[in-house]
C-alpha cells in the first residue's frame, strides 16, 4: 500500500512474481509477467501517480479501494476496487474492478476522499 501510494517504482516492482497477472474484467486489459506489469505502471498506468489506496479485504483476500486525484483538485474520487492474490509474500495477480458506485457501496466506502 505504501509503495503504491508513494508510487515508489523500486518497491512496487519488487512485489509481483515473474508470472503475475494484471487484469480488468470486462475491459481489454490483461497483462502477464513482471516486465509487462511494470511497463504498464511506468507507462499508461502512471496516471495512478498521486492515488490514495484504502486497505480492505474482499472475497477473503487482500484488496484496496483505489482513488485517483480528483479532476477538480479537491481530494480523490473512485477509480477501482483492486483485489490482490498473494503467495509466499509475492503478488501473483491483481484484478481491478471498475464498477465503483456499486462495489464501493457494498463496502460502505465513500465515493470521494477529502484532500489531506
Short mmCIF file of C-alpha atoms in Angstrom, two decimals:
data_model
loop_
_atom_site.label_atom_id
_atom_site.label_comp_id
_atom_site.label_asym_id
_atom_site.label_seq_id
_atom_site.Cartn_x
_atom_site.Cartn_y
_atom_site.Cartn_z
CA UNK A 1 0.00 0.00 0.00
CA UNK A 2 2.80 2.41 0.92
CA UNK A 3 4.70 1.62 -2.29
CA UNK A 4 1.59 2.25 -4.40
CA UNK A 5 0.61 5.48 -2.66
CA UNK A 6 4.17 6.84 -2.89
CA UNK A 7 4.39 5.46 -6.44
CA UNK A 8 7.77 4.07 -5.40
CA UNK A 9 8.62 2.10 -8.53
CA UNK A 10 11.55 0.29 -6.92
CA UNK A 11 9.41 -1.04 -4.07
CA UNK A 12 6.32 -1.56 -6.22
CA UNK A 13 8.13 -3.53 -8.92
CA UNK A 14 9.68 -5.87 -6.35
CA UNK A 15 6.25 -7.22 -5.36
CA UNK A 16 4.88 -9.12 -8.41
CA UNK A 17 6.11 -12.62 -9.20
CA UNK A 18 7.59 -13.20 -12.65
CA UNK A 19 4.35 -14.91 -13.79
CA UNK A 20 1.93 -12.46 -12.13
CA UNK A 21 -1.13 -11.14 -13.96
CA UNK A 22 -2.88 -7.76 -14.01
CA UNK A 23 -6.40 -7.67 -15.38
CA UNK A 24 -9.54 -5.57 -15.57
CA UNK A 25 -12.59 -7.76 -16.24
CA UNK A 26 -14.93 -6.51 -18.95
CA UNK A 27 -12.16 -4.32 -20.40
CA UNK A 28 -9.32 -5.09 -22.76
CA UNK A 29 -6.57 -5.13 -20.14
CA UNK A 30 -4.86 -8.41 -19.31
CA UNK A 31 -1.14 -8.48 -18.71
CA UNK A 32 1.06 -11.40 -17.74
CA UNK A 33 4.58 -11.24 -16.45
CA UNK A 34 6.59 -8.93 -14.31
CA UNK A 35 8.03 -6.92 -17.22
CA UNK A 36 4.61 -6.19 -18.78
CA UNK A 37 3.06 -5.18 -15.45
CA UNK A 38 5.99 -2.94 -14.51
CA UNK A 39 5.98 -1.43 -18.01
CA UNK A 40 2.28 -0.66 -17.72
CA UNK A 41 2.73 1.06 -14.32
CA UNK A 42 5.59 3.11 -15.75
CA UNK A 43 3.65 3.99 -18.92
CA UNK A 44 -0.13 4.17 -19.27
CA UNK A 45 -0.62 3.22 -15.63
CA UNK A 46 1.36 6.22 -14.43
CA UNK A 47 -2.00 8.03 -14.24
CA UNK A 48 -2.15 6.23 -10.87
CA UNK A 49 0.57 8.51 -9.50
CA UNK A 50 -0.95 10.54 -6.66
CA UNK A 51 -3.65 7.95 -5.96
CA UNK A 52 -4.85 7.01 -2.49
CA UNK A 53 -5.47 3.38 -1.57
CA UNK A 54 -7.64 2.29 1.35
CA UNK A 55 -6.93 -1.27 2.53
CA UNK A 56 -9.73 -3.80 2.89
CA UNK A 57 -10.48 -7.48 2.42
CA UNK A 58 -12.67 -8.75 -0.42
CA UNK A 59 -13.54 -12.38 -1.06
CA UNK A 60 -11.16 -13.28 1.76
CA UNK A 61 -8.16 -11.73 0.01
CA UNK A 62 -6.21 -8.51 0.49
CA UNK A 63 -7.67 -5.67 -1.52
CA UNK A 64 -7.82 -1.92 -1.66
CA UNK A 65 -10.17 0.80 -2.72
CA UNK A 66 -8.29 2.84 -5.31
CA UNK A 67 -8.97 6.58 -5.51
CA UNK A 68 -7.48 8.84 -8.22
CA UNK A 69 -6.76 12.51 -7.66
CA UNK A 70 -9.98 14.41 -8.48
CA UNK A 71 -10.01 16.36 -11.73
CA UNK A 72 -11.09 19.47 -9.81
CA UNK A 73 -8.08 19.13 -7.47
CA UNK A 74 -10.28 18.70 -4.40
CA UNK A 75 -9.43 15.32 -2.91
CA UNK A 76 -9.75 11.94 -4.61
CA UNK A 77 -12.54 10.12 -6.46
CA UNK A 78 -13.17 6.42 -7.01
CA UNK A 79 -11.23 4.53 -9.63
CA UNK A 80 -11.26 0.80 -8.87
CA UNK A 81 -11.57 -1.96 -6.34
CA UNK A 82 -8.26 -3.83 -6.56
CA UNK A 83 -8.08 -7.46 -5.43
CA UNK A 84 -4.66 -8.98 -4.78
CA UNK A 85 -3.68 -12.62 -4.83
CA UNK A 86 -0.53 -13.29 -2.83
CA UNK A 87 1.62 -16.39 -2.45
CA UNK A 88 4.73 -16.57 -0.27
CA UNK A 89 4.76 -12.80 0.12
CA UNK A 90 4.66 -12.08 -3.63
CA UNK A 91 1.77 -10.76 -5.71
CA UNK A 92 0.53 -13.39 -8.17
CA UNK A 93 -2.49 -11.47 -9.51
CA UNK A 94 -4.02 -8.01 -9.42
CA UNK A 95 -7.61 -7.69 -10.59
CA UNK A 96 -9.15 -4.23 -10.96
CA UNK A 97 -12.93 -3.90 -10.89
CA UNK A 98 -14.15 -0.53 -12.19
CA UNK A 99 -17.85 -0.66 -11.24
CA UNK A 100 -17.07 1.62 -8.31
CA UNK A 101 -20.52 3.08 -7.49
CA UNK A 102 -21.92 -0.43 -6.94
CA UNK A 103 -18.84 -2.03 -5.40
CA UNK A 104 -17.86 0.81 -3.10
CA UNK A 105 -21.40 0.90 -1.69
CA UNK A 106 -21.10 -2.81 -0.78
CA UNK A 107 -18.10 -1.94 1.41
CA UNK A 108 -19.62 1.30 2.74
CA UNK A 109 -16.79 3.25 1.10
CA UNK A 110 -17.13 6.93 0.22
CA UNK A 111 -17.16 7.93 -3.45
CA UNK A 112 -14.83 10.84 -2.68
CA UNK A 113 -12.00 11.34 -0.20
CA UNK A 114 -11.25 14.85 1.05
CA UNK A 115 -7.90 16.48 0.38
CA UNK A 116 -5.33 15.84 3.07
#
